[in-house]
Amino acid sequence: MTTPLPRLLLDVDGPLNPYAAKPHQRPAGYGTHRVKPDSWVARFPQRPAEYVRPLRLWINPDHGPELLSLPYELVWATTWMAEANTWIAPLLGLPELPYVAWPQLHQEDPDGLHWKTRALVAWAAGRPFVWVDDELGPQDAAWIADHHPGRALALHVDPKLGLRGGDFATLREWAAAA
Ligand SMILES: [Mg+2]
């Protein structure tokens, strides 16, 4: 019997798109893309779609092959949901990936957890996972440790920097330690 691979639950804005880097200095290795996903256009209901300014994305095309080389099953865990497959995956050379369909976006949590935390633990249903996100905090890691019966890691990524070599090393080590 083969053990299923752990899942790598990927946030987009922060880890893959370091949106908080200096605005006029594209981070090394990244390409600039300007996109207009439907969910972005919908944020400006008072404006006709053609007048909505595109969303700027910085994407590092090396991240796709690097993610695919990891011993994980890749899953989108982002507000982009299905749009990550339309707009982000092709820029990284990733195939269509499963995604977490959130019950509700940005829902305030009674215990101050990140709005994704409980949903991810429910979604994982006991299977090992690493969650990569720029917004998670120590309280999320602690809550996951208490409520998720399998192995889990909450890996914080600085949205000024995006995923870096050290993060990929951490992901490999964590998978190897199983
Ligand atoms: Mg984010």
Coordinates of N, CA and C and ligand atoms in Angstrom, one line a residue:
M1 N 0.8 -1.2 0.0 CA 0.0 0.0 0.0 C 0.9 1.2 0.0
T2 N 0.6 2.2 -0.9 CA 1.4 3.4 -0.9 C 0.7 4.5 -0.1
T3 N 1.5 5.2 0.6 CA 0.9 6.3 1.4 C 0.7 7.5 0.5
P4 N -0.5 8.1 0.6 CA -0.7 9.3 -0.3 C 0.3 10.4 0.1
L5 N 0.6 11.2 -0.9 CA 1.6 12.3 -0.6 C 0.9 13.4 0.3
P6 N 1.7 14.1 1.1 CA 1.1 15.2 1.8 C 0.6 16.3 0.8
R7 N -0.3 17.1 1.2 CA -0.8 18.2 0.3 C 0.0 19.4 0.6
L8 N 0.2 20.2 -0.4 CA 0.8 21.5 -0.3 C -0.3 22.5 -0.6
L9 N -0.8 23.2 0.4 CA -1.9 24.1 0.2 C -1.3 25.5 0.0
L10 N -1.5 26.0 -1.2 CA -0.7 27.2 -1.7 C -1.6 28.4 -1.8
D11 N -1.2 29.4 -1.0 CA -1.7 30.8 -1.2 C -1.0 31.4 -2.4
V12 N -1.6 32.3 -3.1 CA -1.0 32.9 -4.3 C -0.4 34.3 -3.9
D13 N -1.2 35.2 -3.4 CA -0.7 36.6 -3.1 C 0.1 36.6 -1.9
G14 N 1.4 36.8 -2.0 CA 2.3 36.7 -0.9 C 3.4 35.7 -1.3
P15 N 3.1 34.4 -1.2 CA 4.1 33.4 -1.5 C 4.5 33.3 -3.0
L16 N 3.6 33.4 -3.9 CA 3.9 33.3 -5.4 C 3.9 34.7 -6.0
N17 N 3.2 35.6 -5.5 CA 3.1 37.0 -6.0 C 3.5 37.9 -4.8
P18 N 4.8 38.2 -4.7 CA 5.2 39.0 -3.6 C 4.8 40.5 -3.7
Y19 N 3.5 40.7 -3.5 CA 2.9 42.0 -3.8 C 3.4 43.1 -2.9
A20 N 4.0 42.8 -1.8 CA 4.5 43.8 -0.8 C 5.9 44.2 -1.1
A21 N 6.5 43.7 -2.1 CA 7.9 44.2 -2.5 C 7.8 45.6 -2.9
K22 N 8.9 46.3 -3.0 CA 9.0 47.7 -3.4 C 8.3 47.9 -4.7
P23 N 7.3 48.8 -4.8 CA 6.4 48.9 -6.0 C 7.1 49.1 -7.3
H24 N 8.2 49.8 -7.3 CA 8.8 50.1 -8.6 C 10.0 49.3 -8.9
Q25 N 10.2 48.3 -8.1 CA 11.4 47.4 -8.3 C 10.9 46.0 -8.3
R26 N 10.8 45.5 -9.5 CA 10.4 44.1 -9.7 C 11.4 43.2 -9.0
P27 N 11.0 42.2 -8.2 CA 12.0 41.3 -7.5 C 12.7 40.5 -8.6
A28 N 14.0 40.2 -8.3 CA 14.8 39.5 -9.2 C 14.2 38.1 -9.5
G29 N 14.2 37.7 -10.8 CA 13.7 36.4 -11.2 C 12.2 36.4 -11.5
Y30 N 11.5 37.5 -11.2 CA 10.1 37.6 -11.4 C 9.7 38.3 -12.7
G31 N 8.6 37.9 -13.3 CA 8.1 38.6 -14.5 C 6.8 39.4 -14.1
T32 N 6.6 40.5 -14.8 CA 5.4 41.3 -14.5 C 4.2 40.9 -15.4
H33 N 3.1 40.7 -14.8 CA 1.9 40.3 -15.6 C 0.7 41.2 -15.2
R34 N -0.1 41.6 -16.1 CA -1.2 42.5 -15.8 C -2.5 41.7 -16.2
V35 N -3.3 41.4 -15.2 CA -4.4 40.5 -15.5 C -5.8 41.1 -15.0
K36 N -6.8 40.7 -15.6 CA -8.2 41.1 -15.2 C -9.1 39.9 -15.0
P37 N -8.9 39.2 -13.9 CA -9.8 38.1 -13.6 C -11.2 38.7 -13.3
D38 N -12.2 37.9 -13.5 CA -13.6 38.3 -13.3 C -13.8 38.8 -11.8
S39 N -13.2 38.1 -10.9 CA -13.4 38.5 -9.5 C -12.7 39.8 -9.2
W40 N -11.7 40.2 -9.9 CA -11.1 41.5 -9.7 C -12.0 42.6 -10.3
V41 N -12.5 42.4 -11.5 CA -13.4 43.3 -12.1 C -14.6 43.5 -11.2
A42 N -15.1 42.5 -10.6 CA -16.3 42.5 -9.8 C -16.1 43.4 -8.5
R43 N -14.8 43.7 -8.2 CA -14.6 44.6 -7.0 C -14.9 46.0 -7.3
F44 N -15.1 46.3 -8.6 CA -15.4 47.7 -9.0 C -16.7 47.8 -9.8
P45 N -17.8 47.5 -9.0 CA -19.1 47.4 -9.7 C -19.5 48.7 -10.4
Q46 N -19.0 49.8 -9.9 CA -19.4 51.1 -10.4 C -18.7 51.4 -11.7
R47 N -17.7 50.6 -12.1 CA -16.9 50.9 -13.3 C -17.2 49.9 -14.4
P48 N -17.3 50.3 -15.7 CA -17.3 49.3 -16.8 C -16.0 48.5 -16.8
A49 N -16.1 47.3 -17.2 CA -14.9 46.4 -17.1 C -13.7 47.0 -17.8
E50 N -13.9 47.6 -18.9 CA -12.7 48.1 -19.7 C -12.0 49.3 -18.9
Y51 N -12.7 49.9 -17.9 CA -12.0 51.0 -17.2 C -11.4 50.5 -15.9
V52 N -11.6 49.2 -15.6 CA -10.9 48.7 -14.4 C -9.5 48.4 -14.7
R53 N -8.6 49.0 -13.8 CA -7.2 48.8 -14.0 C -6.8 47.4 -13.8
P54 N -6.0 46.8 -14.6 CA -5.6 45.4 -14.4 C -4.8 45.2 -13.1
L55 N -4.9 44.0 -12.6 CA -4.1 43.7 -11.4 C -2.7 43.3 -11.8
R56 N -1.7 43.9 -11.1 CA -0.3 43.6 -11.4 C 0.1 42.4 -10.6
L57 N 0.7 41.4 -11.3 CA 1.2 40.2 -10.7 C 2.7 40.1 -10.9
W58 N 3.4 39.7 -9.9 CA 4.8 39.3 -10.1 C 4.9 37.8 -9.9
I59 N 5.3 37.1 -10.9 CA 5.4 35.7 -10.9 C 6.8 35.2 -11.3
N60 N 7.4 34.3 -10.5 CA 8.7 33.7 -10.8 C 8.5 32.4 -11.5
P61 N 8.8 32.3 -12.9 CA 8.5 31.1 -13.6 C 9.2 29.8 -13.1
D62 N 10.3 30.1 -12.4 CA 11.1 28.9 -11.8 C 10.3 28.2 -10.7
H63 N 9.3 28.9 -10.1 CA 8.6 28.3 -9.0 C 7.7 27.2 -9.4
G64 N 7.2 27.2 -10.7 CA 6.4 26.1 -11.1 C 7.1 24.8 -11.1
P65 N 8.3 24.7 -11.9 CA 9.0 23.4 -11.9 C 9.5 23.0 -10.5
E66 N 9.8 24.0 -9.7 CA 10.3 23.7 -8.3 C 9.2 23.1 -7.5
L67 N 8.0 23.7 -7.6 CA 6.9 23.1 -6.9 C 6.6 21.7 -7.3
L68 N 6.6 21.5 -8.6 CA 6.3 20.2 -9.2 C 7.3 19.1 -8.8
S69 N 8.5 19.6 -8.5 CA 9.6 18.6 -8.1 C 9.4 18.2 -6.6
L70 N 8.6 18.8 -5.9 CA 8.4 18.5 -4.4 C 7.5 17.2 -4.3
P71 N 7.8 16.4 -3.2 CA 6.9 15.2 -3.0 C 5.6 15.6 -2.3
Y72 N 4.8 16.4 -3.0 CA 3.5 16.8 -2.5 C 2.5 16.8 -3.6
E73 N 1.2 16.8 -3.2 CA 0.1 17.0 -4.1 C -0.2 18.5 -3.9
L74 N -0.1 19.2 -5.0 CA -0.3 20.7 -5.0 C -1.8 21.0 -5.0
V75 N -2.2 22.0 -4.2 CA -3.6 22.4 -4.1 C -3.6 23.9 -3.9
W76 N -4.4 24.6 -4.6 CA -4.6 26.0 -4.4 C -5.4 26.3 -3.2
A77 N -4.9 27.2 -2.3 CA -5.6 27.6 -1.1 C -5.6 29.1 -1.1
T78 N -6.4 29.7 -2.0 CA -6.3 31.1 -2.2 C -7.7 31.6 -2.6
T79 N -7.9 32.9 -2.4 CA -9.1 33.5 -2.8 C -9.3 33.5 -4.3
W80 N -8.2 33.2 -5.1 CA -8.3 33.1 -6.5 C -9.2 31.8 -6.9
M81 N -9.2 30.9 -6.0 CA -9.9 29.6 -6.3 C -9.7 29.1 -7.7
A82 N -10.8 28.9 -8.5 CA -10.7 28.3 -9.8 C -9.9 29.2 -10.7
E83 N -9.9 30.5 -10.4 CA -9.2 31.5 -11.3 C -7.7 31.3 -11.2
A84 N -7.2 30.7 -10.1 CA -5.8 30.4 -10.1 C -5.4 29.4 -11.2
N85 N -6.2 28.5 -11.6 CA -5.9 27.7 -12.7 C -5.9 28.4 -14.0
T86 N -6.8 29.4 -14.2 CA -6.9 30.2 -15.4 C -5.7 31.2 -15.5
W87 N -5.4 31.9 -14.4 CA -4.5 33.0 -14.5 C -3.1 32.7 -14.0
I88 N -3.0 31.9 -13.0 CA -1.7 31.7 -12.3 C -0.9 30.5 -12.8
A89 N -1.6 29.4 -12.9 CA -1.0 28.1 -13.3 C -0.2 28.2 -14.6
P90 N -0.8 28.9 -15.7 CA -0.1 28.9 -17.0 C 1.2 29.8 -16.8
L91 N 1.2 30.8 -16.0 CA 2.4 31.6 -15.8 C 3.6 30.8 -15.2
L92 N 3.2 29.8 -14.4 CA 4.2 29.0 -13.7 C 4.5 27.7 -14.4
G93 N 3.7 27.4 -15.5 CA 3.9 26.1 -16.1 C 3.3 24.9 -15.3
L94 N 2.3 25.3 -14.5 CA 1.6 24.2 -13.6 C 0.4 23.7 -14.3
P95 N 0.1 22.4 -14.1 CA -1.2 21.9 -14.7 C -2.3 22.4 -13.9
E96 N -3.5 22.1 -14.3 CA -4.7 22.5 -13.5 C -4.6 21.8 -12.2
L97 N -4.8 22.5 -11.1 CA -4.7 21.9 -9.8 C -6.1 21.9 -9.0
P98 N -6.3 21.0 -8.1 CA -7.5 21.1 -7.3 C -7.4 22.4 -6.4
Y99 N -8.5 22.9 -6.0 CA -8.5 24.1 -5.2 C -9.5 24.0 -4.0
V100 N -9.2 24.7 -2.9 CA -10.1 24.7 -1.8 C -11.2 25.8 -2.1
A101 N -12.5 25.3 -2.1 CA -13.6 26.2 -2.3 C -14.1 26.7 -1.0
W102 N -13.8 27.9 -0.6 CA -14.1 28.4 0.7 C -15.6 28.6 0.9
P103 N -16.0 28.2 2.1 CA -17.4 28.4 2.4 C -17.8 29.9 2.4
Q104 N -16.8 30.8 2.9 CA -17.0 32.2 2.8 C -15.6 32.9 2.9
L105 N -15.4 33.9 2.1 CA -14.1 34.6 2.1 C -14.0 35.6 3.2
H106 N -12.8 35.7 3.8 CA -12.5 36.8 4.8 C -13.5 36.8 5.9
Q107 N -14.0 35.7 6.3 CA -14.9 35.7 7.4 C -14.2 35.9 8.8
E108 N -14.7 36.8 9.6 CA -14.1 37.0 10.8 C -14.2 35.8 11.8
D109 N -13.1 35.5 12.5 CA -13.1 34.3 13.3 C -13.3 34.7 14.8
P110 N -14.1 34.0 15.5 CA -14.4 34.3 16.9 C -13.1 34.3 17.8
D111 N -12.2 33.4 17.4 CA -10.9 33.3 18.2 C -9.7 34.0 17.6
G112 N -10.0 34.8 16.6 CA -8.9 35.6 16.0 C -8.0 34.8 15.1
L113 N -8.5 33.6 14.7 CA -7.7 32.9 13.7 C -7.8 33.5 12.3
H114 N -6.9 33.1 11.5 CA -7.0 33.5 10.1 C -8.3 32.8 9.5
W115 N -9.0 33.5 8.6 CA -10.2 33.0 8.1 C -10.1 31.7 7.4
K116 N -8.9 31.3 6.9 CA -8.7 30.1 6.2 C -8.5 28.9 7.1
T117 N -8.1 29.1 8.4 CA -7.5 28.1 9.2 C -8.5 26.9 9.5
R118 N -9.7 27.2 10.0 CA -10.6 26.2 10.3 C -11.1 25.4 9.0
A119 N -11.3 26.2 7.9 CA -11.7 25.6 6.7 C -10.6 24.6 6.1
L120 N -9.4 25.0 6.3 CA -8.3 24.1 5.8 C -8.2 22.8 6.6
V121 N -8.4 22.9 7.9 CA -8.3 21.7 8.7 C -9.5 20.8 8.4
A122 N -10.7 21.4 8.2 CA -11.9 20.6 7.8 C -11.6 20.0 6.5
W123 N -11.1 20.7 5.5 CA -10.9 20.2 4.2 C -9.8 19.1 4.2
A124 N -8.8 19.2 5.0 CA -7.7 18.2 5.0 C -8.2 16.9 5.5
A125 N -9.2 16.9 6.4 CA -9.8 15.7 6.9 C -8.8 14.7 7.4
G126 N -7.8 15.2 8.1 CA -6.8 14.3 8.8 C -5.6 14.0 8.0
R127 N -5.6 14.3 6.7 CA -4.4 14.0 5.8 C -3.3 15.1 6.1
P128 N -2.1 14.6 6.0 CA -1.0 15.5 6.2 C -0.9 16.7 5.2
F129 N -0.6 17.9 5.7 CA -0.5 19.0 4.8 C 0.4 20.1 5.3
V130 N 0.9 20.8 4.4 CA 1.7 22.1 4.7 C 0.9 23.2 4.1
W131 N 0.6 24.2 4.9 CA -0.1 25.4 4.4 C 0.9 26.6 4.3
V132 N 1.0 27.1 3.1 CA 2.0 28.2 2.8 C 1.2 29.5 2.6
D133 N 1.4 30.5 3.4 CA 0.6 31.7 3.3 C 1.4 32.9 4.0
D134 N 1.1 34.1 3.5 CA 1.8 35.2 4.1 C 1.0 35.8 5.2
E135 N -0.2 35.3 5.5 CA -1.0 35.9 6.5 C -1.2 35.1 7.8
L136 N -0.7 33.8 7.7 CA -0.9 33.0 8.9 C 0.0 33.4 10.1
G137 N -0.4 33.1 11.3 CA 0.4 33.5 12.4 C 0.6 32.3 13.4
P138 N 1.3 32.5 14.5 CA 1.5 31.4 15.5 C 0.2 30.9 16.0
Q139 N -0.8 31.7 16.2 CA -2.1 31.2 16.7 C -2.7 30.2 15.8
D140 N -2.5 30.4 14.5 CA -3.0 29.4 13.5 C -2.3 28.1 13.6
A141 N -1.0 28.2 13.7 CA -0.1 27.0 13.8 C -0.6 26.2 15.0
A142 N -0.8 26.9 16.1 CA -1.1 26.3 17.4 C -2.5 25.6 17.3
W143 N -3.4 26.3 16.7 CA -4.8 25.8 16.5 C -4.8 24.5 15.7
I144 N -4.0 24.6 14.6 CA -3.9 23.4 13.7 C -3.3 22.2 14.4
A145 N -2.2 22.5 15.2 CA -1.6 21.4 16.0 C -2.6 20.7 16.9
D146 N -3.5 21.5 17.5 CA -4.5 21.0 18.5 C -5.7 20.3 17.8
H147 N -6.0 20.7 16.5 CA -7.3 20.2 15.9 C -7.1 19.3 14.7
H148 N -5.9 19.2 14.2 CA -5.7 18.4 13.0 C -5.0 17.1 13.5
P149 N -5.6 15.9 13.3 CA -5.0 14.7 13.8 C -3.8 14.2 13.0
G150 N -3.5 14.7 11.8 CA -2.3 14.3 11.1 C -1.2 15.3 11.2
R151 N -0.1 15.0 10.5 CA 1.0 16.0 10.5 C 0.6 17.2 9.8
A152 N 1.0 18.4 10.2 CA 0.8 19.6 9.5 C 1.8 20.6 9.8
L153 N 2.0 21.5 8.9 CA 3.0 22.6 9.1 C 2.3 23.9 8.5
A154 N 2.4 24.9 9.3 CA 1.9 26.2 8.8 C 3.2 27.0 8.5
L155 N 3.4 27.3 7.2 CA 4.7 27.9 6.8 C 4.4 29.4 6.4
H156 N 4.9 30.3 7.1 CA 4.7 31.7 6.8 C 5.7 32.2 5.8
V157 N 5.2 32.9 4.8 CA 6.1 33.5 3.8 C 5.9 35.0 3.8
D158 N 7.0 35.7 3.8 CA 7.0 37.2 3.8 C 6.5 37.7 2.4
P159 N 5.4 38.5 2.4 CA 4.9 38.9 1.1 C 5.8 40.0 0.4
K160 N 6.8 40.4 1.1 CA 7.8 41.3 0.4 C 8.8 40.4 -0.4
L161 N 8.9 39.1 -0.1 CA 10.0 38.3 -0.6 C 9.4 37.1 -1.4
G162 N 8.3 36.6 -1.1 CA 7.7 35.4 -1.8 C 8.5 34.2 -1.4
L163 N 8.2 33.1 -2.0 CA 8.8 31.8 -1.7 C 10.3 31.9 -2.1
R164 N 11.2 31.4 -1.2 CA 12.6 31.4 -1.4 C 13.2 30.0 -1.2
G165 N 14.5 29.9 -1.5 CA 15.2 28.6 -1.4 C 15.0 28.0 -0.1
G166 N 15.0 28.8 1.0 CA 14.9 28.2 2.3 C 13.5 27.6 2.5
D167 N 12.5 28.2 1.9 CA 11.2 27.6 2.1 C 11.1 26.3 1.3
F168 N 11.7 26.2 0.1 CA 11.6 24.9 -0.6 C 12.4 23.8 0.2
A169 N 13.5 24.3 0.8 CA 14.3 23.3 1.7 C 13.5 22.8 2.8
T170 N 12.7 23.7 3.5 CA 11.9 23.4 4.6 C 10.8 22.4 4.1
L171 N 10.2 22.6 3.0 CA 9.2 21.7 2.4 C 9.8 20.3 2.2
R172 N 11.0 20.3 1.6 CA 11.6 19.0 1.4 C 11.9 18.2 2.7
E173 N 12.4 19.0 3.6 CA 12.8 18.3 4.9 C 11.5 17.8 5.6
W174 N 10.5 18.6 5.6 CA 9.3 18.2 6.3 C 8.7 16.9 5.7
A175 N 8.7 16.9 4.4 CA 8.2 15.7 3.7 C 9.1 14.5 4.0
A176 N 10.4 14.7 4.0 CA 11.3 13.6 4.2 C 11.2 13.1 5.7
A177 N 10.8 13.9 6.6 CA 10.8 13.5 8.0 C 9.5 12.6 8.3
A178 N 8.6 12.5 7.4 CA 7.4 11.6 7.6 C 7.8 10.2 7.9
Ligands
MG1 MG -1.8 35.9 0.7

